[in-house]
JSON list of C-alpha atoms in Angstrom, two decimals:
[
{"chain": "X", "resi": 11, "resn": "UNK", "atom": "CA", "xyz": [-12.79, 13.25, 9.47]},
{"chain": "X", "resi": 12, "resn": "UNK", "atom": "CA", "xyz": [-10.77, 12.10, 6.86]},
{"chain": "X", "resi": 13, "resn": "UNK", "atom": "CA", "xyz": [-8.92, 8.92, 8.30]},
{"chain": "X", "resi": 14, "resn": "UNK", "atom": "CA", "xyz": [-6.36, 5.77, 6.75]},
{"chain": "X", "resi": 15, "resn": "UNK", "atom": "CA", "xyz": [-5.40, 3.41, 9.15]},
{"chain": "X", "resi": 16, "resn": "UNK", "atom": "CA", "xyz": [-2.70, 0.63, 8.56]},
{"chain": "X", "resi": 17, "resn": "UNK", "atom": "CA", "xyz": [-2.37, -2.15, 9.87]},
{"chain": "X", "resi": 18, "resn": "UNK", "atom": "CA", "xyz": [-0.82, -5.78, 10.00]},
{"chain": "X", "resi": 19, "resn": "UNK", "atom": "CA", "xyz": [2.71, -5.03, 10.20]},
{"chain": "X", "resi": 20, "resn": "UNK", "atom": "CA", "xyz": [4.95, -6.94, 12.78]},
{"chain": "X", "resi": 21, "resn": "UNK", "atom": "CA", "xyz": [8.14, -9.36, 12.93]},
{"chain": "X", "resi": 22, "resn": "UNK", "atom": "CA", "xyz": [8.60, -11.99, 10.39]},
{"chain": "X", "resi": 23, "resn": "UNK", "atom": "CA", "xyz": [11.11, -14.49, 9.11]},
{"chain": "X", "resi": 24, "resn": "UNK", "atom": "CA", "xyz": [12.73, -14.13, 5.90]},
{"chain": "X", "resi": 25, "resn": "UNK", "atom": "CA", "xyz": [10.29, -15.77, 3.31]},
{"chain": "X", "resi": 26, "resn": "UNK", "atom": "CA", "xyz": [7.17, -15.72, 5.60]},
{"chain": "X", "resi": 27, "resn": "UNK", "atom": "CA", "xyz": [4.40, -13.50, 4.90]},
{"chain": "X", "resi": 28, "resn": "UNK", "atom": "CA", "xyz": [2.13, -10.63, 6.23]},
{"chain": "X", "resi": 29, "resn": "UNK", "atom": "CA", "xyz": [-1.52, -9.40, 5.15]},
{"chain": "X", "resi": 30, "resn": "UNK", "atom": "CA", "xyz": [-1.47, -5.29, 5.32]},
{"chain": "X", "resi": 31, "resn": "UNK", "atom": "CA", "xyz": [-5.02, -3.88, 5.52]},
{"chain": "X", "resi": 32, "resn": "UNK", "atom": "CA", "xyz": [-5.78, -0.10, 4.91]},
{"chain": "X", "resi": 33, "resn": "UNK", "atom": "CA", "xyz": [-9.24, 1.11, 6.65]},
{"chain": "X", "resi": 34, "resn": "UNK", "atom": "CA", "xyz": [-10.30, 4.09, 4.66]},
{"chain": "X", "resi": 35, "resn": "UNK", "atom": "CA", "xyz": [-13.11, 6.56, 6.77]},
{"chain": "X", "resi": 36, "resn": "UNK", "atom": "CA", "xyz": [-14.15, 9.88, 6.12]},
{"chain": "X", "resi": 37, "resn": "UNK", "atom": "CA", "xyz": [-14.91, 10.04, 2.16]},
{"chain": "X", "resi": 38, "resn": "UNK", "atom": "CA", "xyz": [-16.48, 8.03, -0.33]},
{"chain": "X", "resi": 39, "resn": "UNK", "atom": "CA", "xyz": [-13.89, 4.76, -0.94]},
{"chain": "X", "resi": 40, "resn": "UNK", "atom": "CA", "xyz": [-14.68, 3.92, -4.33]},
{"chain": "X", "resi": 41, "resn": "UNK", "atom": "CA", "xyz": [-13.70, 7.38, -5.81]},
{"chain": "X", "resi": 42, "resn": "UNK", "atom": "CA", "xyz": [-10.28, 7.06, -4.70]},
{"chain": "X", "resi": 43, "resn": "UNK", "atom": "CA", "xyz": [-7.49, 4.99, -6.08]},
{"chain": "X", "resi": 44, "resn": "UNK", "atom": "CA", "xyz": [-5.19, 3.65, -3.28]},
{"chain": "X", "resi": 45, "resn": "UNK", "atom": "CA", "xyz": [-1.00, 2.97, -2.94]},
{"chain": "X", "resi": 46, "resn": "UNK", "atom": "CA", "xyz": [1.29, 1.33, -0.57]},
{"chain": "X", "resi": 47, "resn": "UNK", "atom": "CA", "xyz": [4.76, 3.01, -0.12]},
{"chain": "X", "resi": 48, "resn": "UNK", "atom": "CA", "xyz": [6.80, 1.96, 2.23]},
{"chain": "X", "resi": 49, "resn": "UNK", "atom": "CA", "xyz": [10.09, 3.65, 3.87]},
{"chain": "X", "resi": 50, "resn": "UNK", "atom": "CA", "xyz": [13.27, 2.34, 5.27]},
{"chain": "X", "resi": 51, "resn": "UNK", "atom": "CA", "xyz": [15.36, 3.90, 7.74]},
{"chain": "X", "resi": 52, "resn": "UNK", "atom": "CA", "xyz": [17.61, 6.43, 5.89]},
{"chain": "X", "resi": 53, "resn": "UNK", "atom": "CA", "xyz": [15.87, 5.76, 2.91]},
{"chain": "X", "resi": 54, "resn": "UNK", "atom": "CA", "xyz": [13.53, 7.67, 0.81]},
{"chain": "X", "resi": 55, "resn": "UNK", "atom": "CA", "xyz": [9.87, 7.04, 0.83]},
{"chain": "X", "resi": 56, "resn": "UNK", "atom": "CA", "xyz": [8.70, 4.28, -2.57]},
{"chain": "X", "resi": 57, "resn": "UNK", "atom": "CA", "xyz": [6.17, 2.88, -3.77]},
{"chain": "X", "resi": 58, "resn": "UNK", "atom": "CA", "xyz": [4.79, -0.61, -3.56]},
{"chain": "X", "resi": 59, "resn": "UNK", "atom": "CA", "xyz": [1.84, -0.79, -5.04]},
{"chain": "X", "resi": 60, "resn": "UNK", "atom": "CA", "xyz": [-1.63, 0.90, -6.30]},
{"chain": "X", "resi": 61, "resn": "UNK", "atom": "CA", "xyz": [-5.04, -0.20, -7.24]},
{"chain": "X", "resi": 62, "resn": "UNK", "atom": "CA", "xyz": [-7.34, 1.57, -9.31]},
{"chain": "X", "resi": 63, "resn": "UNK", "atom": "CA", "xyz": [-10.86, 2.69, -8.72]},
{"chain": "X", "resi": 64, "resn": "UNK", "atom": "CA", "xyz": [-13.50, 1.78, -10.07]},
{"chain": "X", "resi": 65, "resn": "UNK", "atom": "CA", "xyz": [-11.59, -0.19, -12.62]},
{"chain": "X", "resi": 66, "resn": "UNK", "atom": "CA", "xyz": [-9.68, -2.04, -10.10]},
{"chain": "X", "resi": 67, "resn": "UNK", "atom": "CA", "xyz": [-6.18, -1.68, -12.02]},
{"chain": "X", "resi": 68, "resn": "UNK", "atom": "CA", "xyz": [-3.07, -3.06, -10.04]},
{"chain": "X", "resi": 69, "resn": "UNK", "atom": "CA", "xyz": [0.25, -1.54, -10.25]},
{"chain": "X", "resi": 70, "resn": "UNK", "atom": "CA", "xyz": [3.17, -3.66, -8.99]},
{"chain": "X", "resi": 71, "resn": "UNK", "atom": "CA", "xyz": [7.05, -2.27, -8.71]},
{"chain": "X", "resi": 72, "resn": "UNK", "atom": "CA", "xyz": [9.81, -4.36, -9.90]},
{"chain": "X", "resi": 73, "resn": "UNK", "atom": "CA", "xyz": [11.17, -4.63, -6.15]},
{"chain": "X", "resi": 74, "resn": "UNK", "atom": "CA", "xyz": [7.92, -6.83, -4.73]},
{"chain": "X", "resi": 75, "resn": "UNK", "atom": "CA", "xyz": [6.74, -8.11, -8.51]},
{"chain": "X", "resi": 76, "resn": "UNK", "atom": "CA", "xyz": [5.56, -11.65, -7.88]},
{"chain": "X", "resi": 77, "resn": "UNK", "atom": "CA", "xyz": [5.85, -11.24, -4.26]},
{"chain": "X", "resi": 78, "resn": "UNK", "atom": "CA", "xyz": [3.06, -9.15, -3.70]},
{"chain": "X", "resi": 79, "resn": "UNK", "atom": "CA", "xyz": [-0.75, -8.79, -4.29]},
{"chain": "X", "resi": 80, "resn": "UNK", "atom": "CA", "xyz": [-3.00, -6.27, -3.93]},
{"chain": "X", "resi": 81, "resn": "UNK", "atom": "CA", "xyz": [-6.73, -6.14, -3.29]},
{"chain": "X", "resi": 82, "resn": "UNK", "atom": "CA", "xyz": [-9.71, -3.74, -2.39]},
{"chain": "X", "resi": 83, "resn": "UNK", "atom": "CA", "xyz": [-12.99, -5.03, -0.84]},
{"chain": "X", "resi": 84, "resn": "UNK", "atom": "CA", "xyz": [-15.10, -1.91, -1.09]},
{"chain": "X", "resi": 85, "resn": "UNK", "atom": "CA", "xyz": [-17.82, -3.25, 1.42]},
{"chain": "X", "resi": 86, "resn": "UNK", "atom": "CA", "xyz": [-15.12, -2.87, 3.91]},
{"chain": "X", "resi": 87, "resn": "UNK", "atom": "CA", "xyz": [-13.40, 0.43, 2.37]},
{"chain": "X", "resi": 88, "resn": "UNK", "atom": "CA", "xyz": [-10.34, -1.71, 3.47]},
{"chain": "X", "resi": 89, "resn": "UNK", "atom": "CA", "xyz": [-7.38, -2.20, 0.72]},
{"chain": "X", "resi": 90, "resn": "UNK", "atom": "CA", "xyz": [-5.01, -5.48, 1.35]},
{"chain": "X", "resi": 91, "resn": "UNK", "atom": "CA", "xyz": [-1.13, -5.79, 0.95]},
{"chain": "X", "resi": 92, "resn": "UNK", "atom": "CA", "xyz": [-0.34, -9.66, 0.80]},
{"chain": "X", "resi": 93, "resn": "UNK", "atom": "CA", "xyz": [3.05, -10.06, 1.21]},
{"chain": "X", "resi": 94, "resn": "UNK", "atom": "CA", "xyz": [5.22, -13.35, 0.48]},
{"chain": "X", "resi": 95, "resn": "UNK", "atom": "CA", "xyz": [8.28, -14.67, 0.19]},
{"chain": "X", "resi": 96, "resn": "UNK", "atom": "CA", "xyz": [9.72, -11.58, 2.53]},
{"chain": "X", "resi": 97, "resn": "UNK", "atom": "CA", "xyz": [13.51, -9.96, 2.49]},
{"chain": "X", "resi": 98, "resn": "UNK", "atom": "CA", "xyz": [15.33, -8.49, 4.95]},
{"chain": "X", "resi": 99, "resn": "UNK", "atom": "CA", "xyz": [15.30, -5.25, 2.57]},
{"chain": "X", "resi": 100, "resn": "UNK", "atom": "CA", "xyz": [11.51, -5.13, 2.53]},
{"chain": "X", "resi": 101, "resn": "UNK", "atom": "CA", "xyz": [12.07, -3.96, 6.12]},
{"chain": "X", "resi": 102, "resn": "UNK", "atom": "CA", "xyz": [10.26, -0.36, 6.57]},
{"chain": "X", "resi": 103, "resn": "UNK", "atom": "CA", "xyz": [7.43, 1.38, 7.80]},
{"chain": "X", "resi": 104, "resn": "UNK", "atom": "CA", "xyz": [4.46, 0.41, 5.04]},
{"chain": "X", "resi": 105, "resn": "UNK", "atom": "CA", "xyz": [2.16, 3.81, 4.54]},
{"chain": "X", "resi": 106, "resn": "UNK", "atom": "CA", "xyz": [-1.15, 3.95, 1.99]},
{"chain": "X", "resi": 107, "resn": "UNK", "atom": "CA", "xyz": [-2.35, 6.51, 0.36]},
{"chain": "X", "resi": 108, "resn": "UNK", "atom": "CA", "xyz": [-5.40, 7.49, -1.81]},
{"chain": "X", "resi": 109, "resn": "UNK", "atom": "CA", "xyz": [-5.56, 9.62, -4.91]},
{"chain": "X", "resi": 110, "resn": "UNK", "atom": "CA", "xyz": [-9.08, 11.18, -6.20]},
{"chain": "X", "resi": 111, "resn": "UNK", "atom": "CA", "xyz": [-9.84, 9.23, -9.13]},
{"chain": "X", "resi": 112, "resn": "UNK", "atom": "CA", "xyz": [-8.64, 6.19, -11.64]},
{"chain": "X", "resi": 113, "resn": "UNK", "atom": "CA", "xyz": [-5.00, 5.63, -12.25]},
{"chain": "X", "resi": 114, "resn": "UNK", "atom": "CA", "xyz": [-4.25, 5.68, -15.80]},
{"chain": "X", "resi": 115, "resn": "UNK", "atom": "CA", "xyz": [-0.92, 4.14, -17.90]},
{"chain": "X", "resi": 116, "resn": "UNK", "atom": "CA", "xyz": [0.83, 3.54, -14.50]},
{"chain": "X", "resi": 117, "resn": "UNK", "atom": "CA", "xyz": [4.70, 3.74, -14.48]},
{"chain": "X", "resi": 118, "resn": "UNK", "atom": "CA", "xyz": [4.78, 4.57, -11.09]},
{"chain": "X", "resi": 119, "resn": "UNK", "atom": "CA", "xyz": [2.75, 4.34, -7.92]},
{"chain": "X", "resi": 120, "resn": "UNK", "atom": "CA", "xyz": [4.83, 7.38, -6.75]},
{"chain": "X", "resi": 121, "resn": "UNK", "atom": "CA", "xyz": [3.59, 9.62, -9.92]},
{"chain": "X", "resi": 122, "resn": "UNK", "atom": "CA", "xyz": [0.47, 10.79, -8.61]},
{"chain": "X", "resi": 123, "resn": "UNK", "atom": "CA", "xyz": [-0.66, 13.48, -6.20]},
{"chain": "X", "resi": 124, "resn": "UNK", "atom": "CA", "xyz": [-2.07, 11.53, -3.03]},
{"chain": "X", "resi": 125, "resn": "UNK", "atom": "CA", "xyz": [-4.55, 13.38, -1.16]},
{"chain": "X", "resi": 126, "resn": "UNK", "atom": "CA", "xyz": [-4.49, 11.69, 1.81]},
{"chain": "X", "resi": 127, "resn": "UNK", "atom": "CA", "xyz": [-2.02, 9.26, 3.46]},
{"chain": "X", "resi": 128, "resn": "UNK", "atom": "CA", "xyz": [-2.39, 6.96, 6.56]},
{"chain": "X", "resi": 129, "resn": "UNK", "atom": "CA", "xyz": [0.34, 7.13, 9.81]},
{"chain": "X", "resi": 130, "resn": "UNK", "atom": "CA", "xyz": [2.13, 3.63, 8.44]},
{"chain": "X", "resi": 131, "resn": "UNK", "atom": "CA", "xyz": [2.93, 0.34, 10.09]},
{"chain": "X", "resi": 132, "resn": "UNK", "atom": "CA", "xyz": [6.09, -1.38, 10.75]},
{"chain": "X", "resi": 133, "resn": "UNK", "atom": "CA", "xyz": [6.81, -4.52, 8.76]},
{"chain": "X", "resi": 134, "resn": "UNK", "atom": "CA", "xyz": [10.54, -5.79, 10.04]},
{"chain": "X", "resi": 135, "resn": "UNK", "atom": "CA", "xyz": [11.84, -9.27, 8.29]},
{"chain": "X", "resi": 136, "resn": "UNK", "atom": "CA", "xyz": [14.37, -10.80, 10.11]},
{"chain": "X", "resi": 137, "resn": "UNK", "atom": "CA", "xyz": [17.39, -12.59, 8.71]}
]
């Protein structure tokens, strides 16, 4: 079974930080490229940001740039979200997602066809 679990998310102050991990299970992790999105209330779903496979590529949008890093330890089939200097508008429910193969001239984590996605975690900054 085929599985992506989130996790990490919780209640923070604005400018603290949170470390999102995504377990991968049920197909071979280093053939798959993976991508945060997140989703606000009301709002539609974006992306955060992707990582390549095998290359290891990262793929930042403008709205964490700096703020954000992202990392894949493939021993663990586990893919990290560190996230600093938080805003109340990176409030939302964080999702990943994995796409079959390398990501190539990124413009947007959004712009590829995810095969599988995980059920998201909540990640709420207050002000």
């Amino acid at each position: 079974e085929v599985q992506l679990v989130e996790s990490g998310g919780g209640l923070v102050q604005v400018g603290g930080s949170l470390r999102l991990s995504c377990v991968a299970s049920g197909f071979r992790f280093d053939d798959y490229s993976i991508a945060w999105f997140r989703q606000a209330p009301g709002k539609e779903r974006e992306g955060v940001s992707c990582i390549s496979s095998p290359d290891g590529g990262q793929y930042y949008e403008d709205s964490v740039k700096g703020r954000v890093t992202i990392s894949s330890d493939s021993a663990k089939n586990t893919v990290y979200l560190q996230m600093n200097s938080l805003k109340p508008e990176d409030t939302a429910v964080y999702f990943c997602a994995a796409v079959f193969g390398s990501m190539v001239a990124v413009t947007s984590c959004a712009a590829f066809p995810y095969d599988y996605w995980g059920q998201g975690t909540q990640v709420t900054v207050n002000s």
